[in-house]
Coordinates of C-alpha atoms in Angstrom, one line a residue:
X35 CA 13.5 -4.3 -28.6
X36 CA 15.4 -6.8 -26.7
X37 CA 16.4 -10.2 -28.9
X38 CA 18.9 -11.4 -25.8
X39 CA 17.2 -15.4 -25.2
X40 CA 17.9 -14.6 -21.3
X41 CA 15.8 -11.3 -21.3
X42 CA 13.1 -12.9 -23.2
X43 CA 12.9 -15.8 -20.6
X44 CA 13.1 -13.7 -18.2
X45 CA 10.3 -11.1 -19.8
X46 CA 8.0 -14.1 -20.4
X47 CA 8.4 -15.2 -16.6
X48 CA 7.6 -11.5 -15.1
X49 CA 4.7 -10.8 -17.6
X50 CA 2.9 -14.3 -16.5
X51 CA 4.1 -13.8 -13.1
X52 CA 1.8 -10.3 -13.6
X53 CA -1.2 -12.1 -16.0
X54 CA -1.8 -14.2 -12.9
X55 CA -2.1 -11.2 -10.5
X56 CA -4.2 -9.3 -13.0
X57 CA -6.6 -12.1 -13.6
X58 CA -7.1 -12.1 -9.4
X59 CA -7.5 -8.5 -9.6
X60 CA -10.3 -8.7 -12.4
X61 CA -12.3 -11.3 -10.0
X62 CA -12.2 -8.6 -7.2
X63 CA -13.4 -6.3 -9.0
X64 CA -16.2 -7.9 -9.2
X65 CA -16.9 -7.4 -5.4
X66 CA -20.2 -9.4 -4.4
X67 CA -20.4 -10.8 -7.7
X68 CA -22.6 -9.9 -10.6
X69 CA -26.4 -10.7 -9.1
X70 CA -25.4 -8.6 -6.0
X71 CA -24.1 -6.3 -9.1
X72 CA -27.6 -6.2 -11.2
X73 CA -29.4 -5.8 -7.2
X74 CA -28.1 -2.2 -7.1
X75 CA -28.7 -1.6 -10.7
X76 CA -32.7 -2.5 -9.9
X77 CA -32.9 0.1 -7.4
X78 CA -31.1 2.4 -9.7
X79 CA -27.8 2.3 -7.7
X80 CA -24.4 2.7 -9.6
X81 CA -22.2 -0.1 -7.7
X82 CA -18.9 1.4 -5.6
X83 CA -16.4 0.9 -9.1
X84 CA -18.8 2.6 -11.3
X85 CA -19.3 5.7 -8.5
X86 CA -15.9 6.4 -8.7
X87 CA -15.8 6.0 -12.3
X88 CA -17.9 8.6 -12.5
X89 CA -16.7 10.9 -10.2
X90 CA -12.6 11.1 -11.5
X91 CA -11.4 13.2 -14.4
X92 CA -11.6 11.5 -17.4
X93 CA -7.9 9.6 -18.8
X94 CA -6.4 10.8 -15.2
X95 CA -4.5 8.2 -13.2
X96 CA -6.4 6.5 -10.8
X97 CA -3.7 4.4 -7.8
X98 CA -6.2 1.5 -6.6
X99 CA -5.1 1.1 -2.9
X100 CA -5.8 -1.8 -0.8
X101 CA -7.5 -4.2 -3.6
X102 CA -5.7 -7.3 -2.4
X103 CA -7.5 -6.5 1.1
X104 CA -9.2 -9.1 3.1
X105 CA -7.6 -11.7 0.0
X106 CA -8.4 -15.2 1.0
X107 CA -8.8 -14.0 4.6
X108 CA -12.8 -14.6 5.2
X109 CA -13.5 -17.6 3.7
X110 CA -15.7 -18.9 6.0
X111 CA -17.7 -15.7 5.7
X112 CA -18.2 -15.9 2.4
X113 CA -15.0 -13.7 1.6
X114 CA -14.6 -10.1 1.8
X115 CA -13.3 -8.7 -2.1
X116 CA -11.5 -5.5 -1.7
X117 CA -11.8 -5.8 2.3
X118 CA -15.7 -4.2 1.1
X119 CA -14.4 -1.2 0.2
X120 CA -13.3 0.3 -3.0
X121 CA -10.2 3.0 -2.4
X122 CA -7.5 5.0 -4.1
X123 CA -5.6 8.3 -5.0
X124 CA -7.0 10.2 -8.2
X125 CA -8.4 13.5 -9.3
X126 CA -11.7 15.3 -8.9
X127 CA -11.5 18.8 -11.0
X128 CA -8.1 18.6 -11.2
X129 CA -7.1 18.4 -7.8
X130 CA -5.4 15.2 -6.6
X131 CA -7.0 13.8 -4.0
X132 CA -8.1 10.3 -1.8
X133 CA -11.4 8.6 -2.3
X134 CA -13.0 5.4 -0.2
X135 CA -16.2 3.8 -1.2
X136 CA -18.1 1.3 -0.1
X137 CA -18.8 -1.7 -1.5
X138 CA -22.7 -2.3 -1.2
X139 CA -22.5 -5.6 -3.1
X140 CA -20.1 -7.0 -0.2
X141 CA -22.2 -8.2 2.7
X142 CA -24.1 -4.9 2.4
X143 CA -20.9 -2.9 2.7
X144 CA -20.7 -4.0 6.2
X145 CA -17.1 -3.2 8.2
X146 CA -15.2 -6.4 8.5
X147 CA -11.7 -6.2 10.8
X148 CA -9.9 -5.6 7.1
X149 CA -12.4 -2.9 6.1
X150 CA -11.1 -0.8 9.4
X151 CA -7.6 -1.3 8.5
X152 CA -8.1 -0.6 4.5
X153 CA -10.2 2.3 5.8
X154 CA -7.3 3.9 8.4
X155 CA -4.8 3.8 5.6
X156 CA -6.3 6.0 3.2
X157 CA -7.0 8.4 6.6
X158 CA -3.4 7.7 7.1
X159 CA -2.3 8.8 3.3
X160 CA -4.6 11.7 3.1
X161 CA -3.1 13.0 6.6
X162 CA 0.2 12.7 5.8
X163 CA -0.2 13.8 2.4
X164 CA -2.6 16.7 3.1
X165 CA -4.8 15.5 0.3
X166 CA -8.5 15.7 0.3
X167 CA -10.9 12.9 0.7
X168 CA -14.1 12.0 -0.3
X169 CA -16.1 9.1 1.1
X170 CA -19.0 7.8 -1.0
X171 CA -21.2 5.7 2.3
X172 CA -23.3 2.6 1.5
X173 CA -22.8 0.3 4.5
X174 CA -25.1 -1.5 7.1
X175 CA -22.1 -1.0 9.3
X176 CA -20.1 -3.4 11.2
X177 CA -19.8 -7.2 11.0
X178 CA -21.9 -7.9 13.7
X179 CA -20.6 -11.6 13.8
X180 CA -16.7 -10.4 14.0
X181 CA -17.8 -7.8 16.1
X182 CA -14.5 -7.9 18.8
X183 CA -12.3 -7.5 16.1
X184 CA -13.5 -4.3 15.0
X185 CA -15.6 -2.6 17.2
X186 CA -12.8 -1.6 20.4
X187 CA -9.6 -1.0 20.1
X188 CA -7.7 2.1 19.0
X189 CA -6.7 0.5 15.4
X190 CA -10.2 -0.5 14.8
X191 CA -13.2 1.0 13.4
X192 CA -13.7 4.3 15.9
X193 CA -10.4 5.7 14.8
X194 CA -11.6 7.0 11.8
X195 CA -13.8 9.0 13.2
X196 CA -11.3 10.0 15.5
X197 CA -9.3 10.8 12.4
X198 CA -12.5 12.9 10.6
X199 CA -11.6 15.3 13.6
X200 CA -8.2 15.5 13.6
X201 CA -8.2 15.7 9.7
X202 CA -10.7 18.5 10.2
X203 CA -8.4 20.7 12.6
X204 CA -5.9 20.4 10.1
X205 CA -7.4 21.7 7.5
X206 CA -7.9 18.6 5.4
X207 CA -11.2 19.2 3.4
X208 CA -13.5 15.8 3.8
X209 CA -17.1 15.3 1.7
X210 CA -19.3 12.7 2.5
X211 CA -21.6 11.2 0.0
X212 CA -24.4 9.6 1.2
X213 CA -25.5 6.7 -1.6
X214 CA -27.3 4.0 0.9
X215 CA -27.3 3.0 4.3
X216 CA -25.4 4.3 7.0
X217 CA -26.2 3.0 10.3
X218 CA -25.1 3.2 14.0
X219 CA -21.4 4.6 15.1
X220 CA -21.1 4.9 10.7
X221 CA -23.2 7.6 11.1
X222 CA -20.5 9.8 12.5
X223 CA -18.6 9.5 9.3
X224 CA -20.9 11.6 7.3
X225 CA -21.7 14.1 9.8
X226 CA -17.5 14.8 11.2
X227 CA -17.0 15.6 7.5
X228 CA -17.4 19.3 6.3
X229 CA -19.7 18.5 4.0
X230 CA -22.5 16.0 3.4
X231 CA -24.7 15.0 0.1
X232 CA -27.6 12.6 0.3
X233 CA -29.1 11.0 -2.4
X234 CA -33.3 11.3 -2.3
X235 CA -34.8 7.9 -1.3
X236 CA -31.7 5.7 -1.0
X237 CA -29.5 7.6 1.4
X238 CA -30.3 7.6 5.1
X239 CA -28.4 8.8 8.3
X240 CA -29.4 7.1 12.0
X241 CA -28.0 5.5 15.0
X242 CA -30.3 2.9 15.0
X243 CA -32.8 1.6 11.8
X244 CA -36.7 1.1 12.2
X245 CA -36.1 -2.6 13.4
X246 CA -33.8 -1.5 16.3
X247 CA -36.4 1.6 17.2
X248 CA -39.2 -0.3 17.3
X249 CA -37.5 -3.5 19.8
X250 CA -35.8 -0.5 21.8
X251 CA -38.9 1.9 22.3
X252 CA -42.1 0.6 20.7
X253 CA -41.8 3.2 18.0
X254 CA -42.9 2.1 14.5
X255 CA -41.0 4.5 11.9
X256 CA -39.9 4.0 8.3
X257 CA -35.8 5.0 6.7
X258 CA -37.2 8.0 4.8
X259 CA -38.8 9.0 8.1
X260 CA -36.2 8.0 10.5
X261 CA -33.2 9.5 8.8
X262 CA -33.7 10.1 5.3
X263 CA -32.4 12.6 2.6
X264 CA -35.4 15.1 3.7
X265 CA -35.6 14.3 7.2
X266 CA -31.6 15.4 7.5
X267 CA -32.2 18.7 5.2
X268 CA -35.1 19.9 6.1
X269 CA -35.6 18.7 9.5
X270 CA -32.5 17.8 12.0
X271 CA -30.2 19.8 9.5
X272 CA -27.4 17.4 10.0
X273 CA -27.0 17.2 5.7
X274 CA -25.9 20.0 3.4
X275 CA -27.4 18.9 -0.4
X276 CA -29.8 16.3 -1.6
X277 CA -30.3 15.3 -5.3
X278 CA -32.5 12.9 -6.6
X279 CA -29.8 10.3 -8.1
X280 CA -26.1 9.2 -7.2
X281 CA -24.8 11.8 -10.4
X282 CA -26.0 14.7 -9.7
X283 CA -24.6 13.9 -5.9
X284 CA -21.7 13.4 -7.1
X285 CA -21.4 16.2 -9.6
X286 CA -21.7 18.4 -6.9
X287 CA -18.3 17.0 -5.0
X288 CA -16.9 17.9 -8.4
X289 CA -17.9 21.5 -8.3
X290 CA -16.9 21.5 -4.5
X291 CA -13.6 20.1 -5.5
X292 CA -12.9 23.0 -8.0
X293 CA -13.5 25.8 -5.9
X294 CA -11.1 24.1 -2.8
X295 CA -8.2 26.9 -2.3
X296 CA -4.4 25.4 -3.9
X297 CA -2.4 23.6 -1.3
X298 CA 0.8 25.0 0.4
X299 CA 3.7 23.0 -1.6
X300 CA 6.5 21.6 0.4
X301 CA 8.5 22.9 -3.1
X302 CA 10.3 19.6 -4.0
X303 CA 12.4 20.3 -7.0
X304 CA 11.0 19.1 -10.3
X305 CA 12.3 20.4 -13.5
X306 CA 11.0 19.2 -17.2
X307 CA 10.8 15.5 -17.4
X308 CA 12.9 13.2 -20.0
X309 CA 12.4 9.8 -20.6
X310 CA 14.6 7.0 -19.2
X311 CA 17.6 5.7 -21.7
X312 CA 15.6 2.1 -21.4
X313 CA 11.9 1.8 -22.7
X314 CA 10.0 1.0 -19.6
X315 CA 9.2 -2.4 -21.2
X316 CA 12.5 -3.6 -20.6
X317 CA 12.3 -3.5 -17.0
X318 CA 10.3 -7.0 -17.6
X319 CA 13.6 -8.7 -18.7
X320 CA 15.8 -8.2 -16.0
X321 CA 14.7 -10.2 -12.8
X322 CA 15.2 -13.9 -13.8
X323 CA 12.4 -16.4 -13.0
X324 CA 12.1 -16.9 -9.4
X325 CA 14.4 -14.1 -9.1
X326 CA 17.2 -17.0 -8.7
X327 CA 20.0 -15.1 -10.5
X328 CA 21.6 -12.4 -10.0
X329 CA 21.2 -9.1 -11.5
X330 CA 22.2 -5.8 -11.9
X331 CA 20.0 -3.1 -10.3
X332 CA 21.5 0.2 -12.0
X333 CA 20.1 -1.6 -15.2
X334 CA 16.5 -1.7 -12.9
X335 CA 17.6 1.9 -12.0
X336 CA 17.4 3.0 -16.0
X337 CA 14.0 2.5 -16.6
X338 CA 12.6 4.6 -13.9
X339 CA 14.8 7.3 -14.1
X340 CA 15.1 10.3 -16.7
X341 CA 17.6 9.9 -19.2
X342 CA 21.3 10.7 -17.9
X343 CA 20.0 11.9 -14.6
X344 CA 21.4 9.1 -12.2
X345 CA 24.4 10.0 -9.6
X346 CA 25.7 7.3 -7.8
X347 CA 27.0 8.4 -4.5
X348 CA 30.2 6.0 -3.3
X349 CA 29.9 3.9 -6.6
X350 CA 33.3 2.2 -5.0
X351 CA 32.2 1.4 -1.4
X352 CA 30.0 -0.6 0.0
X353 CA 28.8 -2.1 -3.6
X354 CA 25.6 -4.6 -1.9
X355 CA 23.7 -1.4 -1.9
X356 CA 23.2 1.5 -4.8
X357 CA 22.8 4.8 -3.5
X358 CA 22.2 8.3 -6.1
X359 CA 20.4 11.1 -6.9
X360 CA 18.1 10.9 -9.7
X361 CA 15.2 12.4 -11.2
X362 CA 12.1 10.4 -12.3
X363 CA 9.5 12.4 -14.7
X364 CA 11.2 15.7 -13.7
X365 CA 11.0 14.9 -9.4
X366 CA 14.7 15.3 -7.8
X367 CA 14.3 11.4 -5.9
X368 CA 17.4 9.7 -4.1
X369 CA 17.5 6.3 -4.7
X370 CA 18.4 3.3 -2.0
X371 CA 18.4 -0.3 -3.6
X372 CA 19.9 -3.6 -2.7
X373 CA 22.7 -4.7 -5.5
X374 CA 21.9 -8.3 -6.4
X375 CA 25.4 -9.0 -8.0
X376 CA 28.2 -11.2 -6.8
X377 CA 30.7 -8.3 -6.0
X378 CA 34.5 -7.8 -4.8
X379 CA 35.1 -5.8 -2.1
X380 CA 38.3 -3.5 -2.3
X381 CA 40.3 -6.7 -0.5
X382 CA 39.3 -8.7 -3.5
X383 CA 36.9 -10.8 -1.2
X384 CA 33.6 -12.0 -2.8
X385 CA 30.5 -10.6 -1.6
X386 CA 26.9 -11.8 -1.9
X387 CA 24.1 -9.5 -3.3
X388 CA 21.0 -9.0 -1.7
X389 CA 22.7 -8.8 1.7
X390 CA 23.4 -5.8 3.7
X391 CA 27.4 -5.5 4.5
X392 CA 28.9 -3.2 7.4
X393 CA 30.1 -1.0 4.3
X394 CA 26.7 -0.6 2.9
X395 CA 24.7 0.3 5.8
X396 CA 27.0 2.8 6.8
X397 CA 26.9 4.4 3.1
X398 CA 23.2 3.8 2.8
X399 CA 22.6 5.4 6.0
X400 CA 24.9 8.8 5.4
X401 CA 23.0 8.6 1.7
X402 CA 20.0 9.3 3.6
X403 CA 20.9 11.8 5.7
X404 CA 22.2 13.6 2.8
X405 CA 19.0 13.4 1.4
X406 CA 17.4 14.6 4.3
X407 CA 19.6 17.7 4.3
X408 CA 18.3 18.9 1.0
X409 CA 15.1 17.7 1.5
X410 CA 14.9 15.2 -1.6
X411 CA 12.6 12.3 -1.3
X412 CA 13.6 8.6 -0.9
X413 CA 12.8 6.4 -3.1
X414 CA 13.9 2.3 -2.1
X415 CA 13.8 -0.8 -4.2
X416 CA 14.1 -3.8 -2.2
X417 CA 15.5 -7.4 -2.9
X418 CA 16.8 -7.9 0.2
X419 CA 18.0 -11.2 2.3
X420 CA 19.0 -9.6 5.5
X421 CA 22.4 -8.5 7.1
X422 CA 25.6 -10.3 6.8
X423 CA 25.5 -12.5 9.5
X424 CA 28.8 -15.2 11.3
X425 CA 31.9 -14.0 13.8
X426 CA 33.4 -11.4 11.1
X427 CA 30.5 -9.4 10.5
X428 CA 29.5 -9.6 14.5
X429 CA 33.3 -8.6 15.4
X430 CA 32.8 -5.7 12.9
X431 CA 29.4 -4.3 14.4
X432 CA 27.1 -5.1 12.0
X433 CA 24.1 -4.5 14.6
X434 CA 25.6 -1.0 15.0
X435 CA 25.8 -0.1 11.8
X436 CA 22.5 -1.8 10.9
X437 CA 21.3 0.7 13.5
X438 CA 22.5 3.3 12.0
X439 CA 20.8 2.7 9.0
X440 CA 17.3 1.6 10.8
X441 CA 17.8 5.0 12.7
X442 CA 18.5 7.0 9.4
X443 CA 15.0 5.5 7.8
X444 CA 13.0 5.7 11.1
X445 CA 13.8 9.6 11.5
X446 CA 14.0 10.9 8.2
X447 CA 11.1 13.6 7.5
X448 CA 11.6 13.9 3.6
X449 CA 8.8 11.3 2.0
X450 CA 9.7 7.4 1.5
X451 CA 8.4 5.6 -1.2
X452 CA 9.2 2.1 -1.0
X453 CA 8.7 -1.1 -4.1
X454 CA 9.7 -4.3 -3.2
X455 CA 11.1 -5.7 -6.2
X456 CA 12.4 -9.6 -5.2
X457 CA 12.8 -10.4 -1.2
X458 CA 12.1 -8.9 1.7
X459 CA 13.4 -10.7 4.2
X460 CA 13.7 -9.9 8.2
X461 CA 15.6 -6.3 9.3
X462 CA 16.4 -6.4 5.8
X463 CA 12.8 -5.1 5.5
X464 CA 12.9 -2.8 8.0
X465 CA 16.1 -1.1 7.0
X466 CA 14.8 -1.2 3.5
X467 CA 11.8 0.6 4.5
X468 CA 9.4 -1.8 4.9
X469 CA 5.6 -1.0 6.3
X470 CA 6.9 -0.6 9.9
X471 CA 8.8 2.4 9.0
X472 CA 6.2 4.6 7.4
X473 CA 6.7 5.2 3.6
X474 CA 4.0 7.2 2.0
X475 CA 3.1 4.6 -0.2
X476 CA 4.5 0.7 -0.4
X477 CA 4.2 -1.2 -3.3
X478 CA 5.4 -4.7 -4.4
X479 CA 5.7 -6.6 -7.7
X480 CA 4.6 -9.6 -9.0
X481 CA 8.1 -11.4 -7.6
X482 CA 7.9 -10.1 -4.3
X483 CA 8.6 -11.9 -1.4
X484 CA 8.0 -11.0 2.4
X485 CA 9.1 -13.1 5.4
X486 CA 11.3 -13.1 8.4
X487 CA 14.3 -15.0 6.3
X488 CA 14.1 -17.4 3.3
X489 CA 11.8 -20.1 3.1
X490 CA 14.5 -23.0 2.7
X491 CA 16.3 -21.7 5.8
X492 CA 12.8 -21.1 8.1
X493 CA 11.3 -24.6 7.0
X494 CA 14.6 -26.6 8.1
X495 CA 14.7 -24.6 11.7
X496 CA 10.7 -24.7 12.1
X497 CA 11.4 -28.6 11.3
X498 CA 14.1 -28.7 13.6
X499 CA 12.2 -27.0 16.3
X500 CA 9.2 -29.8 15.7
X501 CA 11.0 -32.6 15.4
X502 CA 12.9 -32.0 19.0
X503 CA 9.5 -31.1 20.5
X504 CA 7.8 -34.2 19.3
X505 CA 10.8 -36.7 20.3
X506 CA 11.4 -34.7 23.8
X507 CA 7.7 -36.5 24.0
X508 CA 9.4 -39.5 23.3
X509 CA 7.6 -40.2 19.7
X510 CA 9.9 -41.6 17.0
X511 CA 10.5 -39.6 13.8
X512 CA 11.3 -42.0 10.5
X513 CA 12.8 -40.3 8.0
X514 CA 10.1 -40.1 5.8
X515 CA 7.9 -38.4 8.7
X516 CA 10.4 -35.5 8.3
X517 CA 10.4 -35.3 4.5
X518 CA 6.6 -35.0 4.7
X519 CA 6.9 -32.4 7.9
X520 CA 9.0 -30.5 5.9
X521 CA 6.9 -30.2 2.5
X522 CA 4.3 -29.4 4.6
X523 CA 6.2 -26.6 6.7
X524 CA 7.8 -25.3 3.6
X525 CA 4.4 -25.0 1.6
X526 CA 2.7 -23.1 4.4
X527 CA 5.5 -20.8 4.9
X528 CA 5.9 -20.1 0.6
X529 CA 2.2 -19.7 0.7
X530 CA 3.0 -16.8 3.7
X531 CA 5.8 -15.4 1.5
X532 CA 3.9 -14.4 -1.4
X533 CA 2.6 -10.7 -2.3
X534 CA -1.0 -11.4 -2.4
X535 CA -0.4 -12.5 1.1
X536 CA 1.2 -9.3 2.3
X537 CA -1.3 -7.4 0.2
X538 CA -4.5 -9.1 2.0
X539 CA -3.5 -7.6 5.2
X540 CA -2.1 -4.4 3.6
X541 CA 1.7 -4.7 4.6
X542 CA 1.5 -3.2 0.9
X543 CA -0.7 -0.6 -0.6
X544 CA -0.8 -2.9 -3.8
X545 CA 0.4 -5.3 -6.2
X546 CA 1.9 -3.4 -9.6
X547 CA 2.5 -3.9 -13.2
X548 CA 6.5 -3.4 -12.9
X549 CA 6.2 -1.0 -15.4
X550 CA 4.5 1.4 -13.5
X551 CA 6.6 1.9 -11.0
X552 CA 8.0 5.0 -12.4
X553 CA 4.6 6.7 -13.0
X554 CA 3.9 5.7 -9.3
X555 CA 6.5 7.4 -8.2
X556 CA 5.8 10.5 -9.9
X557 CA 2.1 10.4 -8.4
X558 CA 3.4 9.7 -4.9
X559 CA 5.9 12.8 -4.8
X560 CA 3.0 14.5 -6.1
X561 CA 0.8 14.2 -3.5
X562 CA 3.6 14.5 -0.8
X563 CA 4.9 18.0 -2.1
X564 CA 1.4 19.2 -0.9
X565 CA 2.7 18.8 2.7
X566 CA 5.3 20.9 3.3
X567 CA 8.4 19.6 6.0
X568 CA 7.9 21.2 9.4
X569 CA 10.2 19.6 11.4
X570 CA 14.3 19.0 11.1
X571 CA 16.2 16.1 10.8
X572 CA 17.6 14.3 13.7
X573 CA 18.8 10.9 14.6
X574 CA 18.6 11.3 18.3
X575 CA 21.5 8.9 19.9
X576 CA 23.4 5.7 18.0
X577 CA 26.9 4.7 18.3
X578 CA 28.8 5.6 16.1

């Protein structure tokens, strides 16, 4: 243990820092709250938490995705917990695999603009992951009063079952299990996957429900009639299996999942895993509060990787960024991450951490060709402030060789897995790996920050900008006008920093307890080994 007074401040901050998030998680997981809760309990209904309970393998990992969705985003709907829809990477007899449910005590599971986004990401992870995925349907469909924002563009809600189709020419097996309602275009969900379960009484399948039939033809018809679990087998044949309650639907995926054929491997090395030099507790005790100090990442670097397994490539050049081979629980990984020490450079001139240099993006950016070569996955931890900016680093081509490294990430075809550790800032992000650059899974921690640059710097030039704009109008500004402006400026745009706000709209796939990070890594190579590579490297044209 750790009896430094720095590490235990530091330890003390990052653990609140994570109490805070947790105690926001534990509210969401609540969903509609606990009379919507008891509701589905009275019509002997397991609620969307308790059907995946259920359904994993007992003390497996279970990687929550998307909680944070829809956080703080619908209030004037009444809020949206989870985006509506409960989602994550576990296992089902042993296999890894991706499951989605919906969230009946949430607006009757009913799509919000979120819930299509939350809902296209776990297509998207399954796809590129080749994994298996199982929806578990209880939704009245979509939103009606949000409507636009869901219903017609190509990100919106009838891509995924534009995705059931492609998933199902390549192979990727999809089960459907039909707990509740599912209504109009959310019918095709159910029916594009290979295989479909209803549950006797509760479950029902139609385009349109008895209300809508009777105002669009005169017809009166009840659910059971209209598109129930009896109807669907024994009549239209559109379902496989019905079972009179939720378990015994859901056993069934489990005996469905145990018979499914072993995936092709893409044969990522892994040898027997040793545990890092550091106890993964420690990793608490290095960021200091507010991430204001700086640090050194290779101590970071210690608690996720095995024991004496690190290999820094070009320890001597181009110090603002780490780059090495490593393995973490056995998985070959190379590792990118942004240096937050004050360094020399061979010249003896100070440099800042956090910043990408000329030196380190051309290192970073062979690094991950290299990796690319041997076809070891990338693993990045940013804390990042951007590139070096003023006349040096311009006269020295920093936009090229921050190219090159934006064109090294964009094109690489071995899986990225990417954490944000402190800041995230501008084409720091992107070169970094950030959500527009397609890592397999994206996570941040507690002290993550996401933004275009730093909040002091954007609230001073978004005050600058205002300021000019309201006296080109020819109103005065007092000094204490501009104090207030800025407060104001600078609140809104922390607020817009922070991780629950990137995690609402799913720029990350979560908010984690730092230390899990290794085990996350672990479960994400995992799942992308059973994708094998099919395409070569290339970079296509930059200047060198």
């Amino acid at each position: 243990m750790n009896t430094d007074n720095t590490f235990n401040k530091n330890e003390d901050a990052l653990k609140m820092a994570w109490s805070f998030v947790r105690q926001k998680l534990e509210k969401i997981a609540e969903g509609g709250g606990m009379k919507a809760a008891q509701k589905q309990k009275e019509r002997n209904k397991l609620t969307a938490r308790e059907r995946i309970e259920f359904l994993i393998d007992a003390d497996s990992p279970f990687i929550e995705i998307g909680a944070f969705a829809g956080y703080e985003m619908y209030e004037e709907q009444g809020g949206c917990p989870a985006g509506g829809t409960v989602s994550g990477i576990g296992y089902v007899s042993g296999r890894q695999c991706i499951i989605v449910a919906n969230d009946q005590t949430v607006k009757a599971g009913a799509w919000f603009p979120i819930t299509g986004k939350k809902n296209l990401r776990m297509q998207e992870i399954a796809m590129e992951n080749n994994l298996p995925i199982i929806y578990i349907v209880d939704s009245a469909g979509v939103y009606l009063p949000m409507q636009d924002e869901i219903f017609p563009d190509k990100e919106n809600f009838g891509r995924i079952f534009r995705n059931n189709a492609k998933m199902s020419a390549m192979g990727i097996t999809q089960i459907a299990v039909v707990t509740g309602a599912c209504v109009a275009g959310g019918a095709y969900l159910p029916i594009m996957s290979d295989e479909t379960i209803m549950v006797e009484n509760a479950g029902s399948i139609f385009l349109a429900g008895p209300y809508l039939v009777k105002a669009a033809i005169g017809e009166d018809v009840d659910a059971e009639t209209l598109g129930g679990a009896v109807t669907h087998t024994a009549i239209s044949g559109i379902a496989d299996y019905k079972f009179p309650t939720e378990q015994e639907c859901l056993t069934q995926v489990k005996k469905t999942m145990s018979k499914i054929a072993p995936p092709s491997l893409a044969g990522f090395s892994r040898v027997a895993a040793v545990a890092p030099a550091k106890d993964k507790g420690e990793i608490y005790g290095i960021l200091s509060e507010g991430n204001s100090k700086p640090y050194n990442m290779n101590d970071l670097i210690e608690c996720l990787v095995d024991a004496n397994s690190f290999d820094e490539f070009k320890q001597d050049y181009g110090k603002t960024i780490v780059c090495g081979y490593a393995r973490v629980d056995g998985w070959a990984v190379g590792i990118v991450a942004n240096q937050r020490l004050v360094l020399k450079n061979k010249k003896g001139e100070m440099q800042m951490g956090g910043v990408i240099y000329n030196d380190s993006a051309d290192k970073a950016a062979r690094f991950i060709m290299n990796c690319n070569q041997k076809k070891i996955p990338l693993v990045f931890l940013q804390d990042v402030t951007g590139f070096m900016v003023g006349s040096k680093s311009e006269h020295s081509g920093i936009i090229k060789d921050g190219a090159k490294l934006v064109n090294a990430v964009a094109n690489s075809v071995v899986p990225k897995f990417t954490f944000i550790i402190g800041n995230s800032y501008g084409a720091g992000n992107y070169a970094m790996c950030g959500k527009a650059y397609d890592p397999r899974l994206i996570f941040a921690w507690p002290t993550a920050k996401i933004a275009v640059m730093g909040g002091e710097q954007a609230a001073k030039t978004m005050l600058q900008i205002q300021v000019a704009a309201m006296k080109a109008k020819g109103m005065a500004v007092s000094a204490e006008e501009e104090t207030a402006l800025l407060q104001k400026i600078t609140a809104d745009y922390t607020r817009q920093t922070k991780p629950e706000y990137a995690a609402a709209r799913l720029w990350v796939d979560a908010i984690i307890d730092p230390k899990e990070t290794r085990m996350l890594i672990s479960e994400g190579i995992k799942a992308a080994n059973q994708s094998p590579i099919t395409t070569g490297f290339n970079t296509g044209v930059f200047q060198v």
